[in-house]
Amino acid sequence: MSSPVTNPFGTPQGAARYAAGRPAFHPLVLVRLAPHLTGRDLGADVACGTGLSSVALAELVDRVLAFDVSGAMLAHAQPHPRVTYAQAPAEALPLGDGLLDVLTVAQGFHWFDRDRFLVGARRALKPDGVLALYDDFFLGEMPGREDFRAFVSSYGERYPTPPRHRYEFGQAEAQAAGFSWHEERFRHGLALTRRELVAYLMTHSNTIAATERGDETEGEVRGWLEGQLRPFYGGDEARDLSFGAVLTVLKPR
């Protein structure tokens, strides 16, 4: 029997770590979304977390309605004059029919009941609206340091990925849900200091799930990461790391 899927980001501890350590990559992806938009009046951002994705979306549209199921995450949400935050599950958004020019989901689709979410998203979009699903992920590479892969392997063994719904989502599934399908994948660099990289890894579901289960304390996880990463940093300098991103653009058919 498979383990149940439980989103680990809903606790106050997990939300605080997310707010402190998650980098703002979102504009790098949303600049690729902009050409696909027909209208720019109203957008919604689902699984908005601490608002990094919502504030980024506000650069593309006049007004953003941002939703997250976790009140703990929303307590850390970044204020913005054109972003309104509310607590709601992705599968039951309090939206009327045909309102949205764009609906975005950053790094959250694999936690949803996707069939229910897609039905609601299609209903809430205007006929020429856009549903954008996007993700950004650490590739486990530090250019110039092949030995960094050994750290990444030991990290994955010590803090395995908790159960979540599948990542795969392709054209056939999108069309079955009533959408056209377009996908872009690209790589980008991100320079992080050792302290920033530790803080980022502390926001992973892997490490949050480990502390929520009581396997290790937050201090023990942080201490292990600090010790493992010390050989790759000489001091407070930032090192380039490799990330991958994927943007899936869906339009009602």
mmCIF file of C-alpha atoms in Angstrom:
data_model
loop_
_atom_site.group_PDB
_atom_site.id
_atom_site.type_symbol
_atom_site.label_atom_id
_atom_site.label_comp_id
_atom_site.label_asym_id
_atom_site.label_seq_id
_atom_site.Cartn_x
_atom_site.Cartn_y
_atom_site.Cartn_z
ATOM 1 C CA MET A 1 0.000 0.000 0.000
ATOM 2 C CA SER A 2 1.382 3.420 -0.932
ATOM 3 C CA SER A 3 1.931 6.064 1.728
ATOM 4 C CA PRO A 4 -0.662 8.846 1.931
ATOM 5 C CA VAL A 5 0.224 12.180 0.346
ATOM 6 C CA THR A 6 0.501 14.896 2.984
ATOM 7 C CA ASN A 7 1.705 18.384 2.134
ATOM 8 C CA PRO A 8 4.503 19.052 4.674
ATOM 9 C CA PHE A 9 4.513 22.845 4.314
ATOM 10 C CA GLY A 10 1.435 23.590 6.400
ATOM 11 C CA THR A 11 2.985 23.705 9.858
ATOM 12 C CA PRO A 12 4.234 26.940 11.467
ATOM 13 C CA GLN A 13 7.774 25.545 11.561
ATOM 14 C CA GLY A 14 7.761 24.531 7.910
ATOM 15 C CA ALA A 15 6.237 27.840 6.847
ATOM 16 C CA ALA A 16 8.837 29.837 8.792
ATOM 17 C CA ARG A 17 11.671 27.903 7.153
ATOM 18 C CA TYR A 18 10.106 28.388 3.735
ATOM 19 C CA ALA A 19 9.800 32.133 4.286
ATOM 20 C CA ALA A 20 13.415 32.372 5.453
ATOM 21 C CA GLY A 21 15.114 30.311 2.783
ATOM 22 C CA ARG A 22 13.212 29.900 -0.495
ATOM 23 C CA PRO A 23 14.858 31.899 -3.323
ATOM 24 C CA ALA A 24 12.728 34.052 -5.641
ATOM 25 C CA PHE A 25 13.273 32.368 -9.008
ATOM 26 C CA HIS A 26 9.722 33.085 -10.206
ATOM 27 C CA PRO A 27 10.401 36.101 -12.490
ATOM 28 C CA LEU A 28 12.807 33.959 -14.542
ATOM 29 C CA VAL A 29 9.899 31.683 -15.460
ATOM 30 C CA LEU A 30 7.098 34.232 -15.708
ATOM 31 C CA VAL A 31 8.953 36.304 -18.290
ATOM 32 C CA ARG A 32 8.425 33.300 -20.566
ATOM 33 C CA LEU A 33 4.721 33.220 -19.711
ATOM 34 C CA ALA A 34 4.096 36.851 -20.675
ATOM 35 C CA PRO A 35 3.875 36.278 -24.476
ATOM 36 C CA HIS A 36 1.104 33.726 -23.959
ATOM 37 C CA LEU A 37 -1.239 36.153 -22.173
ATOM 38 C CA THR A 38 -4.113 37.833 -23.992
ATOM 39 C CA GLY A 39 -5.564 39.761 -21.052
ATOM 40 C CA ARG A 40 -3.780 41.230 -18.050
ATOM 41 C CA ASP A 41 -6.542 42.470 -15.778
ATOM 42 C CA LEU A 42 -6.941 39.700 -13.198
ATOM 43 C CA GLY A 43 -4.798 36.750 -12.220
ATOM 44 C CA ALA A 44 -4.937 34.116 -9.516
ATOM 45 C CA ASP A 45 -2.004 32.375 -7.882
ATOM 46 C CA VAL A 46 -2.785 29.020 -6.282
ATOM 47 C CA ALA A 47 -0.605 27.384 -3.615
ATOM 48 C CA CYS A 48 0.890 30.838 -3.221
ATOM 49 C CA GLY A 49 2.765 29.972 -0.036
ATOM 50 C CA THR A 50 4.580 33.032 1.280
ATOM 51 C CA GLY A 51 3.702 35.101 -1.780
ATOM 52 C CA LEU A 52 6.902 34.931 -3.825
ATOM 53 C CA SER A 53 4.944 33.676 -6.845
ATOM 54 C CA SER A 54 2.061 36.095 -6.231
ATOM 55 C CA VAL A 55 4.256 39.182 -6.153
ATOM 56 C CA ALA A 56 5.991 37.988 -9.318
ATOM 57 C CA LEU A 57 2.614 37.526 -11.047
ATOM 58 C CA ALA A 58 1.686 41.098 -10.065
ATOM 59 C CA GLU A 59 4.367 42.241 -12.505
ATOM 60 C CA LEU A 60 2.284 40.752 -15.339
ATOM 61 C CA VAL A 61 -1.309 41.594 -14.350
ATOM 62 C CA ASP A 62 -3.126 44.473 -12.682
ATOM 63 C CA ARG A 63 -4.553 42.476 -9.773
ATOM 64 C CA VAL A 64 -3.751 39.110 -8.175
ATOM 65 C CA LEU A 65 -5.954 36.884 -6.003
ATOM 66 C CA ALA A 66 -3.607 34.571 -4.098
ATOM 67 C CA PHE A 67 -4.734 31.365 -2.379
ATOM 68 C CA ASP A 68 -3.099 28.797 -0.136
ATOM 69 C CA VAL A 69 -4.572 26.024 1.994
ATOM 70 C CA SER A 70 -2.124 26.784 4.811
ATOM 71 C CA GLY A 71 -2.818 29.640 7.178
ATOM 72 C CA ALA A 72 0.729 29.231 8.495
ATOM 73 C CA MET A 73 2.180 29.985 5.067
ATOM 74 C CA LEU A 74 -0.160 32.926 4.548
ATOM 75 C CA ALA A 75 0.990 34.390 7.864
ATOM 76 C CA HIS A 76 4.369 34.963 6.165
ATOM 77 C CA ALA A 77 2.923 36.257 2.874
ATOM 78 C CA GLN A 78 4.627 39.296 1.383
ATOM 79 C CA PRO A 79 2.318 42.328 1.355
ATOM 80 C CA HIS A 80 1.737 43.943 -2.024
ATOM 81 C CA PRO A 81 -0.789 46.645 -2.959
ATOM 82 C CA ARG A 82 -2.207 44.613 -5.850
ATOM 83 C CA VAL A 83 -2.193 41.157 -4.244
ATOM 84 C CA THR A 84 -5.055 39.891 -2.053
ATOM 85 C CA TYR A 85 -4.392 36.743 -0.022
ATOM 86 C CA ALA A 86 -7.001 34.225 1.131
ATOM 87 C CA GLN A 87 -7.021 30.719 2.575
ATOM 88 C CA ALA A 88 -8.585 28.106 0.302
ATOM 89 C CA PRO A 89 -7.755 24.652 -1.069
ATOM 90 C CA ALA A 90 -6.705 24.434 -4.703
ATOM 91 C CA GLU A 91 -9.607 22.093 -5.450
ATOM 92 C CA ALA A 92 -12.299 24.492 -4.164
ATOM 93 C CA LEU A 93 -11.283 28.025 -5.034
ATOM 94 C CA PRO A 94 -13.848 30.735 -4.206
ATOM 95 C CA LEU A 95 -13.938 32.095 -7.751
ATOM 96 C CA GLY A 96 -16.771 32.809 -10.140
ATOM 97 C CA ASP A 97 -16.969 31.558 -13.700
ATOM 98 C CA GLY A 98 -14.896 33.122 -16.473
ATOM 99 C CA LEU A 99 -13.103 35.693 -14.308
ATOM 100 C CA LEU A 100 -9.406 35.092 -14.792
ATOM 101 C CA ASP A 101 -6.965 36.105 -17.480
ATOM 102 C CA VAL A 102 -4.331 33.827 -15.955
ATOM 103 C CA LEU A 103 -4.041 31.295 -13.153
ATOM 104 C CA THR A 104 -0.586 30.215 -11.971
ATOM 105 C CA VAL A 105 0.666 27.338 -9.834
ATOM 106 C CA ALA A 106 4.308 27.380 -8.786
ATOM 107 C CA GLN A 107 5.739 24.144 -7.390
ATOM 108 C CA GLY A 108 2.378 22.964 -6.093
ATOM 109 C CA PHE A 109 0.585 20.894 -8.726
ATOM 110 C CA HIS A 110 1.981 17.593 -7.408
ATOM 111 C CA TRP A 111 0.243 18.185 -4.057
ATOM 112 C CA PHE A 112 -3.232 18.659 -5.630
ATOM 113 C CA ASP A 113 -6.089 16.369 -6.524
ATOM 114 C CA ARG A 114 -5.358 17.387 -10.079
ATOM 115 C CA ASP A 115 -8.627 16.267 -11.676
ATOM 116 C CA ARG A 116 -10.708 18.392 -9.323
ATOM 117 C CA PHE A 117 -8.322 21.309 -9.612
ATOM 118 C CA LEU A 118 -8.321 21.294 -13.424
ATOM 119 C CA VAL A 119 -12.119 21.316 -13.572
ATOM 120 C CA GLY A 120 -12.257 24.354 -11.303
ATOM 121 C CA ALA A 121 -9.404 26.125 -13.061
ATOM 122 C CA ARG A 122 -11.021 25.740 -16.482
ATOM 123 C CA ARG A 123 -14.294 27.084 -15.102
ATOM 124 C CA ALA A 124 -12.616 30.143 -13.541
ATOM 125 C CA LEU A 125 -10.647 31.131 -16.660
ATOM 126 C CA LYS A 126 -11.898 33.399 -19.397
ATOM 127 C CA PRO A 127 -12.224 31.686 -22.797
ATOM 128 C CA ASP A 128 -8.851 33.150 -23.780
ATOM 129 C CA GLY A 129 -7.334 32.704 -20.318
ATOM 130 C CA VAL A 130 -4.172 30.799 -19.441
ATOM 131 C CA LEU A 131 -3.361 28.205 -16.786
ATOM 132 C CA ALA A 132 0.381 28.152 -16.101
ATOM 133 C CA LEU A 133 1.978 25.347 -14.099
ATOM 134 C CA TYR A 134 5.642 25.852 -13.343
ATOM 135 C CA ASP A 135 8.435 24.421 -11.296
ATOM 136 C CA ASP A 136 12.042 25.181 -10.467
ATOM 137 C CA PHE A 137 14.337 22.560 -9.034
ATOM 138 C CA PHE A 138 17.892 22.147 -7.848
ATOM 139 C CA LEU A 139 19.843 19.952 -10.278
ATOM 140 C CA GLY A 140 22.418 19.030 -7.635
ATOM 141 C CA GLU A 141 25.295 20.538 -9.591
ATOM 142 C CA MET A 142 28.001 23.005 -8.602
ATOM 143 C CA PRO A 143 29.949 23.856 -11.792
ATOM 144 C CA GLY A 144 33.612 23.012 -11.415
ATOM 145 C CA ARG A 145 33.070 20.648 -8.473
ATOM 146 C CA GLU A 146 32.286 17.135 -9.617
ATOM 147 C CA ASP A 147 32.602 15.949 -6.015
ATOM 148 C CA PHE A 148 29.481 17.935 -5.153
ATOM 149 C CA ARG A 149 27.437 15.051 -6.555
ATOM 150 C CA ALA A 150 28.564 12.875 -3.652
ATOM 151 C CA PHE A 151 27.021 15.363 -1.225
ATOM 152 C CA VAL A 152 23.766 15.408 -3.198
ATOM 153 C CA SER A 153 23.623 11.614 -3.152
ATOM 154 C CA SER A 154 24.188 11.438 0.612
ATOM 155 C CA TYR A 155 21.598 14.190 1.131
ATOM 156 C CA GLY A 156 18.990 12.188 -0.776
ATOM 157 C CA GLU A 157 19.755 9.041 1.178
ATOM 158 C CA ARG A 158 19.588 10.777 4.550
ATOM 159 C CA TYR A 159 16.477 12.847 3.733
ATOM 160 C CA PRO A 160 14.362 10.951 1.176
ATOM 161 C CA THR A 161 11.581 12.637 -0.734
ATOM 162 C CA PRO A 162 8.219 12.231 1.033
ATOM 163 C CA PRO A 163 5.213 10.835 -0.889
ATOM 164 C CA ARG A 164 3.497 13.190 -3.312
ATOM 165 C CA HIS A 165 1.339 12.836 -6.383
ATOM 166 C CA ARG A 166 3.169 12.146 -9.617
ATOM 167 C CA TYR A 167 4.972 14.964 -11.384
ATOM 168 C CA GLU A 168 4.224 13.740 -14.895
ATOM 169 C CA PHE A 169 1.639 15.724 -16.835
ATOM 170 C CA GLY A 170 1.574 15.670 -20.609
ATOM 171 C CA GLN A 171 -0.346 16.718 -23.662
ATOM 172 C CA ALA A 172 -2.812 13.824 -23.681
ATOM 173 C CA GLU A 173 -3.836 14.441 -20.071
ATOM 174 C CA ALA A 174 -4.146 18.189 -20.665
ATOM 175 C CA GLN A 175 -6.340 17.653 -23.714
ATOM 176 C CA ALA A 176 -8.526 15.182 -21.833
ATOM 177 C CA ALA A 177 -9.127 17.944 -19.262
ATOM 178 C CA GLY A 178 -10.117 20.411 -22.006
ATOM 179 C CA PHE A 179 -6.869 22.324 -22.492
ATOM 180 C CA SER A 180 -4.304 22.866 -25.192
ATOM 181 C CA TRP A 181 -0.720 22.172 -24.091
ATOM 182 C CA HIS A 182 2.617 23.912 -24.446
ATOM 183 C CA GLU A 183 5.773 23.230 -22.433
ATOM 184 C CA GLU A 184 9.157 24.901 -22.101
ATOM 185 C CA ARG A 185 12.162 23.584 -20.197
ATOM 186 C CA PHE A 186 15.373 25.448 -19.467
ATOM 187 C CA ARG A 187 18.333 25.632 -17.124
ATOM 188 C CA HIS A 188 19.616 28.594 -15.164
ATOM 189 C CA GLY A 189 22.251 29.404 -12.598
ATOM 190 C CA LEU A 190 21.745 30.752 -9.107
ATOM 191 C CA ALA A 191 24.551 31.997 -6.901
ATOM 192 C CA LEU A 192 24.132 31.099 -3.225
ATOM 193 C CA THR A 193 26.389 31.380 -0.217
ATOM 194 C CA ARG A 194 26.774 28.363 2.047
ATOM 195 C CA ARG A 195 24.351 29.924 4.504
ATOM 196 C CA GLU A 196 21.795 30.568 1.736
ATOM 197 C CA LEU A 197 22.157 27.043 0.366
ATOM 198 C CA VAL A 198 21.611 25.546 3.819
ATOM 199 C CA ALA A 199 18.531 27.755 4.285
ATOM 200 C CA TYR A 200 17.225 26.682 0.865
ATOM 201 C CA LEU A 201 17.719 22.977 1.579
ATOM 202 C CA MET A 202 15.921 23.480 4.884
ATOM 203 C CA THR A 203 12.851 24.479 2.819
ATOM 204 C CA HIS A 204 12.784 21.187 0.899
ATOM 205 C CA SER A 205 9.952 18.817 1.677
ATOM 206 C CA ASN A 206 12.690 16.229 2.339
ATOM 207 C CA THR A 207 14.110 18.033 5.373
ATOM 208 C CA ILE A 208 10.794 19.437 6.590
ATOM 209 C CA ALA A 209 9.247 15.965 6.557
ATOM 210 C CA ALA A 210 12.247 14.602 8.490
ATOM 211 C CA THR A 211 11.826 17.109 11.306
ATOM 212 C CA GLU A 212 8.031 16.779 11.317
ATOM 213 C CA ARG A 213 8.390 13.010 11.754
ATOM 214 C CA GLY A 214 10.840 13.585 14.602
ATOM 215 C CA ASP A 215 13.704 11.804 12.836
ATOM 216 C CA GLU A 216 16.001 14.737 13.599
ATOM 217 C CA THR A 217 15.673 18.174 15.122
ATOM 218 C CA GLU A 218 15.922 21.256 12.959
ATOM 219 C CA GLY A 219 19.293 21.988 14.583
ATOM 220 C CA GLU A 220 20.590 18.514 13.750
ATOM 221 C CA VAL A 221 19.551 18.837 10.102
ATOM 222 C CA ARG A 222 21.092 22.283 9.820
ATOM 223 C CA GLY A 223 24.290 21.133 11.513
ATOM 224 C CA TRP A 224 24.668 18.164 9.162
ATOM 225 C CA LEU A 225 24.156 20.379 6.119
ATOM 226 C CA GLU A 226 26.645 22.964 7.366
ATOM 227 C CA GLY A 227 29.295 20.308 7.918
ATOM 228 C CA GLN A 228 28.733 18.608 4.579
ATOM 229 C CA LEU A 229 28.839 21.872 2.616
ATOM 230 C CA ARG A 230 31.850 23.421 4.338
ATOM 231 C CA PRO A 231 34.406 21.802 1.967
ATOM 232 C CA PHE A 232 32.736 23.480 -1.011
ATOM 233 C CA TYR A 233 32.951 27.010 0.369
ATOM 234 C CA GLY A 234 36.003 28.948 1.486
ATOM 235 C CA GLY A 235 34.073 31.599 3.354
ATOM 236 C CA ASP A 236 31.094 33.857 2.747
ATOM 237 C CA GLU A 237 31.406 33.908 -1.036
ATOM 238 C CA ALA A 238 28.538 32.800 -3.257
ATOM 239 C CA ARG A 239 28.974 29.783 -5.512
ATOM 240 C CA ASP A 240 27.102 29.144 -8.743
ATOM 241 C CA LEU A 241 24.597 26.285 -8.624
ATOM 242 C CA SER A 242 22.600 24.753 -11.475
ATOM 243 C CA PHE A 243 18.810 24.751 -11.494
ATOM 244 C CA GLY A 244 16.224 23.504 -13.960
ATOM 245 C CA ALA A 245 12.816 24.979 -14.709
ATOM 246 C CA VAL A 246 9.699 23.854 -16.537
ATOM 247 C CA LEU A 247 6.728 25.971 -17.640
ATOM 248 C CA THR A 248 3.521 24.324 -18.861
ATOM 249 C CA VAL A 249 1.012 26.662 -20.524
ATOM 250 C CA LEU A 250 -2.591 25.411 -20.822
ATOM 251 C CA LYS A 251 -5.454 27.191 -22.564
ATOM 252 C CA PRO A 252 -9.151 26.183 -22.564
ATOM 253 C CA ARG A 253 -10.155 24.451 -25.800
#
